[in-house]
Amino acid sequence: MSLKRYHYILIIGSLIIILSIINHIAVLHREAVSKEQMTSMAKNAAQNKVIPVNEVKYSFREIYEVKTNEKKVALTFDDGPDNKYTPQILDILQENQVKATFFLVGRQIDKDPSVVRRIHNEGHEIGNHTVNHPNLNNMEIQEITQEIEENNTKIKDLTGYTPVLFRSPYGNASAEVREVLKHNQLLLINWSVDTRDWKETSPKMILANLKKEVRPGSIILQHSFGGRKVHNTIQALPEEIKWLKEQGYSLVTVSELIKQETH
C-alpha cells in the first residue's frame, strides 16, 4: 500500500471517529436540555397549580342567592343536556364570553354525553340534578341517595370531577334529602330569580321577569331542556345577557359567585 493511500485512510478514519464523538456529545446535550426543560415545566406547574372551584368541598347549606356588594349574578340552566337546545345555549354563551352553571339530569347525560363534555370543556360549571328528576320528598332515603350519588358518578366519569352543587327537582328538599347532601358534602342551590321559562313564557316576559327580580348576588333559574318552550329561553338569552352587561353585571358560575360572598 502506498504511503499516500495510507494517509487518506488514516485521515478518513480519524474524521469518522471525530464525527461520532461530536454526534454523541450532541445527543447527550439534547438529553440534558430536554431533562432540564421538563424539570422546569414541572416546577412551574407545581407553583402555578390552582385548585378548580368545582373541586373544593363545602359544608352543607342551602343557598338562594349570595350576599355580595359585587354586581355579579349566576345564570343557571336545569334539566339538560340534550343535543338540540343545550348546544344553542352554549353557542350563545360562547359568543358572549359568559360562563354559566348547568344542573344536569342523569338520564339525559346517558343520551348526550358529548354535550356534557362540551359544557365542561368550555369552562362552565356542572351541578347535580338527580338521575331521573323525581320528587325526592316522596322517596325513601336509600332511593334519594341512589339518585344523587349515581348522578355524581356519571358526571365524574365524563368530566373527571365530582360536583359540589346540587339542585333538587321542583325545589323540593326534605330533611332526608338534606341528610344525603350533608353526607356527600353538597351545597343545595336554589334560586332567587325565576324567569318562568318553564311555563312557556314569551321571550319578552322572560326578560321582564329577569329585570324585575335581579340584584347583585342573584341566582337565575332557566332551563336547557324540556320541549319547545326552551326555544323561548334561547330567544330571550342574548337580550338577557346584553341587558345585564349594560347594567354593569358580570355573569359568573355559582361557585364563582359564592367566592364573592360577604358576611
mmCIF file of C-alpha atoms in Angstrom:
data_model
loop_
_atom_site.group_PDB
_atom_site.id
_atom_site.type_symbol
_atom_site.label_atom_id
_atom_site.label_comp_id
_atom_site.label_asym_id
_atom_site.label_seq_id
_atom_site.Cartn_x
_atom_site.Cartn_y
_atom_site.Cartn_z
ATOM 1 C CA MET A 1 0.000 0.000 0.000
ATOM 2 C CA SER A 2 1.413 3.376 -0.945
ATOM 3 C CA LEU A 3 2.123 5.946 1.754
ATOM 4 C CA LYS A 4 -0.260 8.405 0.127
ATOM 5 C CA ARG A 5 -3.161 5.924 0.163
ATOM 6 C CA TYR A 6 -2.391 5.025 3.769
ATOM 7 C CA HIS A 7 -2.619 8.695 4.763
ATOM 8 C CA TYR A 8 -6.013 9.026 3.116
ATOM 9 C CA ILE A 9 -7.351 6.013 5.024
ATOM 10 C CA LEU A 10 -5.939 7.336 8.267
ATOM 11 C CA ILE A 11 -7.462 10.774 7.726
ATOM 12 C CA ILE A 12 -10.914 9.367 6.796
ATOM 13 C CA GLY A 13 -10.880 7.022 9.784
ATOM 14 C CA SER A 14 -9.955 9.893 12.095
ATOM 15 C CA LEU A 15 -12.764 12.036 10.690
ATOM 16 C CA ILE A 16 -15.296 9.256 11.240
ATOM 17 C CA ILE A 17 -14.171 8.892 14.857
ATOM 18 C CA ILE A 18 -14.324 12.664 15.420
ATOM 19 C CA LEU A 19 -17.799 12.927 13.869
ATOM 20 C CA SER A 20 -19.011 10.031 16.044
ATOM 21 C CA ILE A 21 -17.694 11.783 19.144
ATOM 22 C CA ILE A 22 -19.356 15.087 18.149
ATOM 23 C CA ASN A 23 -22.661 13.344 17.473
ATOM 24 C CA HIS A 24 -22.518 11.571 20.821
ATOM 25 C CA ILE A 25 -21.823 14.855 22.626
ATOM 26 C CA ALA A 26 -24.752 16.498 20.781
ATOM 27 C CA VAL A 27 -27.116 13.686 21.812
ATOM 28 C CA LEU A 28 -26.018 13.986 25.436
ATOM 29 C CA HIS A 29 -26.510 17.763 25.278
ATOM 30 C CA ARG A 30 -30.042 17.456 23.833
ATOM 31 C CA GLU A 31 -30.977 14.936 26.513
ATOM 32 C CA ALA A 32 -29.641 17.222 29.240
ATOM 33 C CA VAL A 33 -31.523 20.249 27.858
ATOM 34 C CA SER A 34 -34.728 18.240 27.481
ATOM 35 C CA LYS A 35 -34.464 16.961 31.054
ATOM 36 C CA GLU A 36 -33.823 20.488 32.342
ATOM 37 C CA GLN A 37 -36.858 21.832 30.417
ATOM 38 C CA MET A 38 -39.109 19.074 31.750
ATOM 39 C CA THR A 39 -37.909 19.753 35.299
ATOM 40 C CA SER A 40 -38.540 23.471 34.840
ATOM 41 C CA MET A 41 -42.023 22.861 33.413
ATOM 42 C CA ALA A 42 -42.906 20.539 36.286
ATOM 43 C CA LYS A 43 -41.656 23.097 38.805
ATOM 44 C CA ASN A 44 -43.668 25.900 37.184
ATOM 45 C CA ALA A 45 -46.790 23.716 37.010
ATOM 46 C CA ALA A 46 -46.473 22.929 40.699
ATOM 47 C CA GLN A 47 -46.011 26.600 41.574
ATOM 48 C CA ASN A 48 -48.934 27.744 39.422
ATOM 49 C CA LYS A 49 -51.345 24.916 40.244
ATOM 50 C CA VAL A 50 -54.810 26.213 41.044
ATOM 51 C CA ILE A 51 -57.473 24.005 42.609
ATOM 52 C CA PRO A 52 -60.615 24.442 40.470
ATOM 53 C CA VAL A 53 -63.587 25.864 42.331
ATOM 54 C CA ASN A 54 -65.648 22.799 41.469
ATOM 55 C CA GLU A 55 -63.181 20.546 43.306
ATOM 56 C CA VAL A 56 -63.499 22.437 46.599
ATOM 57 C CA LYS A 57 -65.686 20.721 49.189
ATOM 58 C CA TYR A 58 -68.247 22.806 51.060
ATOM 59 C CA SER A 59 -70.055 22.307 54.323
ATOM 60 C CA PHE A 60 -73.736 21.744 53.597
ATOM 61 C CA ARG A 61 -76.044 24.717 53.427
ATOM 62 C CA GLU A 62 -78.939 25.956 51.329
ATOM 63 C CA ILE A 63 -78.397 28.941 49.054
ATOM 64 C CA TYR A 64 -80.991 31.051 47.229
ATOM 65 C CA GLU A 65 -78.723 33.985 46.479
ATOM 66 C CA VAL A 66 -75.335 35.248 47.573
ATOM 67 C CA LYS A 67 -74.905 38.307 49.748
ATOM 68 C CA THR A 68 -72.364 40.467 47.950
ATOM 69 C CA ASN A 69 -71.608 44.060 47.087
ATOM 70 C CA GLU A 70 -70.252 42.998 43.705
ATOM 71 C CA LYS A 71 -72.567 43.316 40.687
ATOM 72 C CA LYS A 72 -72.304 39.642 39.841
ATOM 73 C CA VAL A 73 -75.037 37.122 39.081
ATOM 74 C CA ALA A 74 -75.164 33.458 38.075
ATOM 75 C CA LEU A 75 -77.110 32.086 35.130
ATOM 76 C CA THR A 76 -78.216 28.505 35.773
ATOM 77 C CA PHE A 77 -79.822 26.004 33.396
ATOM 78 C CA ASP A 78 -81.708 22.913 34.574
ATOM 79 C CA ASP A 79 -82.807 19.533 33.173
ATOM 80 C CA GLY A 80 -80.308 19.064 30.329
ATOM 81 C CA PRO A 81 -78.351 18.118 28.475
ATOM 82 C CA ASP A 82 -79.862 17.462 25.077
ATOM 83 C CA ASN A 83 -78.470 17.719 21.557
ATOM 84 C CA LYS A 84 -80.882 20.399 20.345
ATOM 85 C CA TYR A 85 -81.354 23.260 22.800
ATOM 86 C CA THR A 86 -78.324 22.903 25.097
ATOM 87 C CA PRO A 87 -75.817 23.358 22.220
ATOM 88 C CA GLN A 88 -77.664 26.506 21.121
ATOM 89 C CA ILE A 89 -77.402 27.893 24.656
ATOM 90 C CA LEU A 90 -73.699 27.023 24.718
ATOM 91 C CA ASP A 91 -73.209 28.831 21.401
ATOM 92 C CA ILE A 92 -74.818 31.989 22.815
ATOM 93 C CA LEU A 93 -72.741 31.831 26.000
ATOM 94 C CA GLN A 94 -69.564 31.322 23.984
ATOM 95 C CA GLU A 95 -70.361 34.201 21.647
ATOM 96 C CA ASN A 96 -70.912 36.499 24.626
ATOM 97 C CA GLN A 97 -67.961 35.145 26.654
ATOM 98 C CA VAL A 98 -70.200 34.178 29.555
ATOM 99 C CA LYS A 99 -69.874 31.248 31.962
ATOM 100 C CA ALA A 100 -72.927 29.549 33.472
ATOM 101 C CA THR A 101 -73.889 26.616 35.687
ATOM 102 C CA PHE A 102 -75.744 23.599 34.301
ATOM 103 C CA PHE A 103 -77.673 21.297 36.629
ATOM 104 C CA LEU A 104 -77.762 18.038 34.697
ATOM 105 C CA VAL A 105 -80.093 15.045 34.849
ATOM 106 C CA GLY A 106 -78.511 11.593 34.673
ATOM 107 C CA ARG A 107 -80.884 10.040 32.149
ATOM 108 C CA GLN A 108 -80.130 12.957 29.816
ATOM 109 C CA ILE A 109 -76.408 12.574 30.419
ATOM 110 C CA ASP A 110 -76.681 8.991 29.169
ATOM 111 C CA LYS A 111 -78.301 10.201 25.933
ATOM 112 C CA ASP A 112 -75.883 13.035 25.158
ATOM 113 C CA PRO A 113 -72.533 12.544 26.936
ATOM 114 C CA SER A 114 -70.705 14.579 24.275
ATOM 115 C CA VAL A 115 -72.704 17.663 25.273
ATOM 116 C CA VAL A 116 -71.660 17.143 28.900
ATOM 117 C CA ARG A 117 -68.047 17.127 27.789
ATOM 118 C CA ARG A 118 -68.593 20.293 25.794
ATOM 119 C CA ILE A 119 -70.149 22.048 28.810
ATOM 120 C CA HIS A 120 -67.138 21.089 30.888
ATOM 121 C CA ASN A 121 -64.511 21.825 28.234
ATOM 122 C CA GLU A 122 -65.893 25.323 27.633
ATOM 123 C CA GLY A 123 -65.438 26.236 31.293
ATOM 124 C CA HIS A 124 -68.987 26.054 32.593
ATOM 125 C CA GLU A 125 -69.866 24.572 35.962
ATOM 126 C CA ILE A 126 -71.859 21.366 36.280
ATOM 127 C CA GLY A 127 -74.200 20.594 39.160
ATOM 128 C CA ASN A 128 -76.189 17.502 40.105
ATOM 129 C CA HIS A 129 -79.942 17.445 39.357
ATOM 130 C CA THR A 130 -80.574 13.704 40.100
ATOM 131 C CA VAL A 131 -80.730 10.813 37.652
ATOM 132 C CA ASN A 132 -84.470 10.742 36.904
ATOM 133 C CA HIS A 133 -85.774 14.155 38.063
ATOM 134 C CA PRO A 134 -88.209 12.738 40.650
ATOM 135 C CA ASN A 135 -89.930 14.470 43.550
ATOM 136 C CA LEU A 136 -87.391 13.462 46.187
ATOM 137 C CA ASN A 137 -89.771 14.311 49.025
ATOM 138 C CA ASN A 138 -91.793 11.208 48.120
ATOM 139 C CA MET A 139 -88.825 8.854 48.314
ATOM 140 C CA GLU A 140 -87.017 6.822 50.960
ATOM 141 C CA ILE A 141 -83.530 7.887 51.982
ATOM 142 C CA GLN A 142 -81.926 4.932 50.157
ATOM 143 C CA GLU A 143 -83.650 5.964 46.916
ATOM 144 C CA ILE A 144 -82.639 9.589 47.414
ATOM 145 C CA THR A 145 -79.050 8.502 47.986
ATOM 146 C CA GLN A 146 -79.039 6.466 44.776
ATOM 147 C CA GLU A 147 -80.461 9.361 42.721
ATOM 148 C CA ILE A 148 -77.791 11.745 43.966
ATOM 149 C CA GLU A 149 -74.708 9.545 44.243
ATOM 150 C CA GLU A 150 -75.298 7.759 40.930
ATOM 151 C CA ASN A 151 -75.568 11.083 39.099
ATOM 152 C CA ASN A 152 -72.400 12.371 40.736
ATOM 153 C CA THR A 153 -70.647 9.262 39.416
ATOM 154 C CA LYS A 154 -71.986 9.799 35.886
ATOM 155 C CA ILE A 155 -70.696 13.370 35.863
ATOM 156 C CA LYS A 156 -67.317 12.427 37.319
ATOM 157 C CA ASP A 157 -66.871 9.645 34.756
ATOM 158 C CA LEU A 158 -67.289 12.176 31.928
ATOM 159 C CA THR A 159 -65.556 15.238 33.364
ATOM 160 C CA GLY A 160 -63.100 13.965 35.962
ATOM 161 C CA TYR A 161 -64.582 15.795 38.948
ATOM 162 C CA THR A 162 -67.398 15.235 41.393
ATOM 163 C CA PRO A 163 -69.995 18.046 41.565
ATOM 164 C CA VAL A 164 -70.248 20.106 44.738
ATOM 165 C CA LEU A 165 -73.558 21.743 43.795
ATOM 166 C CA PHE A 166 -76.994 20.121 43.873
ATOM 167 C CA ARG A 167 -80.378 21.417 42.796
ATOM 168 C CA SER A 168 -83.393 19.435 43.873
ATOM 169 C CA PRO A 169 -86.117 18.816 41.251
ATOM 170 C CA TYR A 170 -89.067 21.185 41.711
ATOM 171 C CA GLY A 171 -87.129 22.876 44.519
ATOM 172 C CA ASN A 172 -88.255 20.204 46.992
ATOM 173 C CA ALA A 173 -85.799 19.194 49.702
ATOM 174 C CA SER A 174 -86.999 17.242 52.733
ATOM 175 C CA ALA A 175 -84.966 16.516 55.876
ATOM 176 C CA GLU A 176 -83.947 13.214 54.287
ATOM 177 C CA VAL A 177 -82.674 14.986 51.171
ATOM 178 C CA ARG A 178 -80.646 17.371 53.303
ATOM 179 C CA GLU A 179 -79.162 14.443 55.205
ATOM 180 C CA VAL A 180 -77.909 12.841 51.981
ATOM 181 C CA LEU A 181 -76.494 16.165 50.798
ATOM 182 C CA LYS A 182 -74.637 16.622 54.089
ATOM 183 C CA HIS A 183 -73.150 13.142 53.757
ATOM 184 C CA ASN A 184 -71.958 13.929 50.219
ATOM 185 C CA GLN A 185 -70.758 17.453 51.069
ATOM 186 C CA LEU A 186 -73.063 19.050 48.517
ATOM 187 C CA LEU A 187 -74.477 22.560 48.598
ATOM 188 C CA LEU A 188 -78.222 22.853 47.971
ATOM 189 C CA ILE A 189 -78.587 25.549 45.314
ATOM 190 C CA ASN A 190 -81.986 27.130 44.803
ATOM 191 C CA TRP A 191 -82.638 30.434 43.048
ATOM 192 C CA SER A 192 -83.737 33.998 43.699
ATOM 193 C CA VAL A 193 -84.789 34.908 40.136
ATOM 194 C CA ASP A 194 -87.346 32.704 38.395
ATOM 195 C CA THR A 195 -87.693 33.727 34.753
ATOM 196 C CA ARG A 196 -90.692 31.351 34.470
ATOM 197 C CA ASP A 197 -89.329 29.954 31.227
ATOM 198 C CA TRP A 198 -90.727 26.570 32.325
ATOM 199 C CA LYS A 199 -94.267 27.982 31.857
ATOM 200 C CA GLU A 200 -93.863 28.631 28.121
ATOM 201 C CA THR A 201 -93.366 32.282 28.983
ATOM 202 C CA SER A 202 -92.701 34.526 25.984
ATOM 203 C CA PRO A 203 -89.138 35.798 25.425
ATOM 204 C CA LYS A 204 -90.353 39.317 26.217
ATOM 205 C CA MET A 205 -91.793 38.232 29.579
ATOM 206 C CA ILE A 206 -88.724 36.145 30.413
ATOM 207 C CA LEU A 207 -86.645 39.318 30.062
ATOM 208 C CA ALA A 208 -89.210 41.339 32.041
ATOM 209 C CA ASN A 209 -89.160 38.795 34.882
ATOM 210 C CA LEU A 210 -85.390 38.981 34.996
ATOM 211 C CA LYS A 211 -85.341 42.779 35.095
ATOM 212 C CA LYS A 212 -87.899 42.817 37.871
ATOM 213 C CA GLU A 213 -86.141 40.428 40.248
ATOM 214 C CA VAL A 214 -82.391 40.587 39.616
ATOM 215 C CA ARG A 215 -79.925 42.180 42.022
ATOM 216 C CA PRO A 216 -76.261 41.638 42.998
ATOM 217 C CA GLY A 217 -75.754 38.026 44.057
ATOM 218 C CA SER A 218 -78.829 36.673 42.252
ATOM 219 C CA ILE A 219 -79.032 33.067 41.071
ATOM 220 C CA ILE A 220 -81.168 32.961 37.926
ATOM 221 C CA LEU A 221 -83.280 29.901 37.075
ATOM 222 C CA GLN A 222 -83.684 28.811 33.458
ATOM 223 C CA HIS A 223 -83.774 25.544 31.506
ATOM 224 C CA SER A 224 -81.768 23.923 28.699
ATOM 225 C CA PHE A 225 -84.151 21.011 28.084
ATOM 226 C CA GLY A 226 -87.887 20.469 28.331
ATOM 227 C CA GLY A 227 -89.574 20.727 24.981
ATOM 228 C CA ARG A 228 -90.487 23.578 22.661
ATOM 229 C CA LYS A 229 -90.789 26.097 25.486
ATOM 230 C CA VAL A 230 -86.981 26.126 25.728
ATOM 231 C CA HIS A 231 -86.999 27.834 22.329
ATOM 232 C CA ASN A 232 -88.266 30.942 24.163
ATOM 233 C CA THR A 233 -85.345 30.700 26.580
ATOM 234 C CA ILE A 234 -82.927 30.657 23.656
ATOM 235 C CA GLN A 235 -84.597 33.676 22.054
ATOM 236 C CA ALA A 236 -84.511 35.626 25.321
ATOM 237 C CA LEU A 237 -80.970 34.709 26.379
ATOM 238 C CA PRO A 238 -78.988 37.135 24.160
ATOM 239 C CA GLU A 239 -81.208 40.010 25.307
ATOM 240 C CA GLU A 240 -80.850 38.972 28.952
ATOM 241 C CA ILE A 241 -77.073 38.915 28.681
ATOM 242 C CA LYS A 242 -76.995 42.229 26.812
ATOM 243 C CA TRP A 243 -79.216 43.957 29.399
ATOM 244 C CA LEU A 244 -77.298 42.545 32.388
ATOM 245 C CA LYS A 245 -73.993 43.731 30.950
ATOM 246 C CA GLU A 246 -75.472 47.169 30.234
ATOM 247 C CA GLN A 247 -76.434 47.379 33.917
ATOM 248 C CA GLY A 248 -72.855 46.600 34.889
ATOM 249 C CA TYR A 249 -73.351 42.976 35.885
ATOM 250 C CA SER A 250 -70.760 40.242 35.403
ATOM 251 C CA LEU A 251 -72.154 36.772 34.737
ATOM 252 C CA VAL A 252 -70.313 34.013 36.599
ATOM 253 C CA THR A 253 -70.742 30.427 37.746
ATOM 254 C CA VAL A 254 -72.446 29.683 41.057
ATOM 255 C CA SER A 255 -69.166 28.718 42.724
ATOM 256 C CA GLU A 256 -67.539 31.938 41.498
ATOM 257 C CA LEU A 257 -70.498 33.866 42.892
ATOM 258 C CA ILE A 258 -70.108 32.157 46.276
ATOM 259 C CA LYS A 259 -66.487 33.329 46.365
ATOM 260 C CA GLN A 260 -67.787 36.931 46.315
ATOM 261 C CA GLU A 261 -69.922 36.389 49.415
ATOM 262 C CA THR A 262 -69.704 38.937 52.209
ATOM 263 C CA HIS A 263 -70.703 38.181 55.788
#
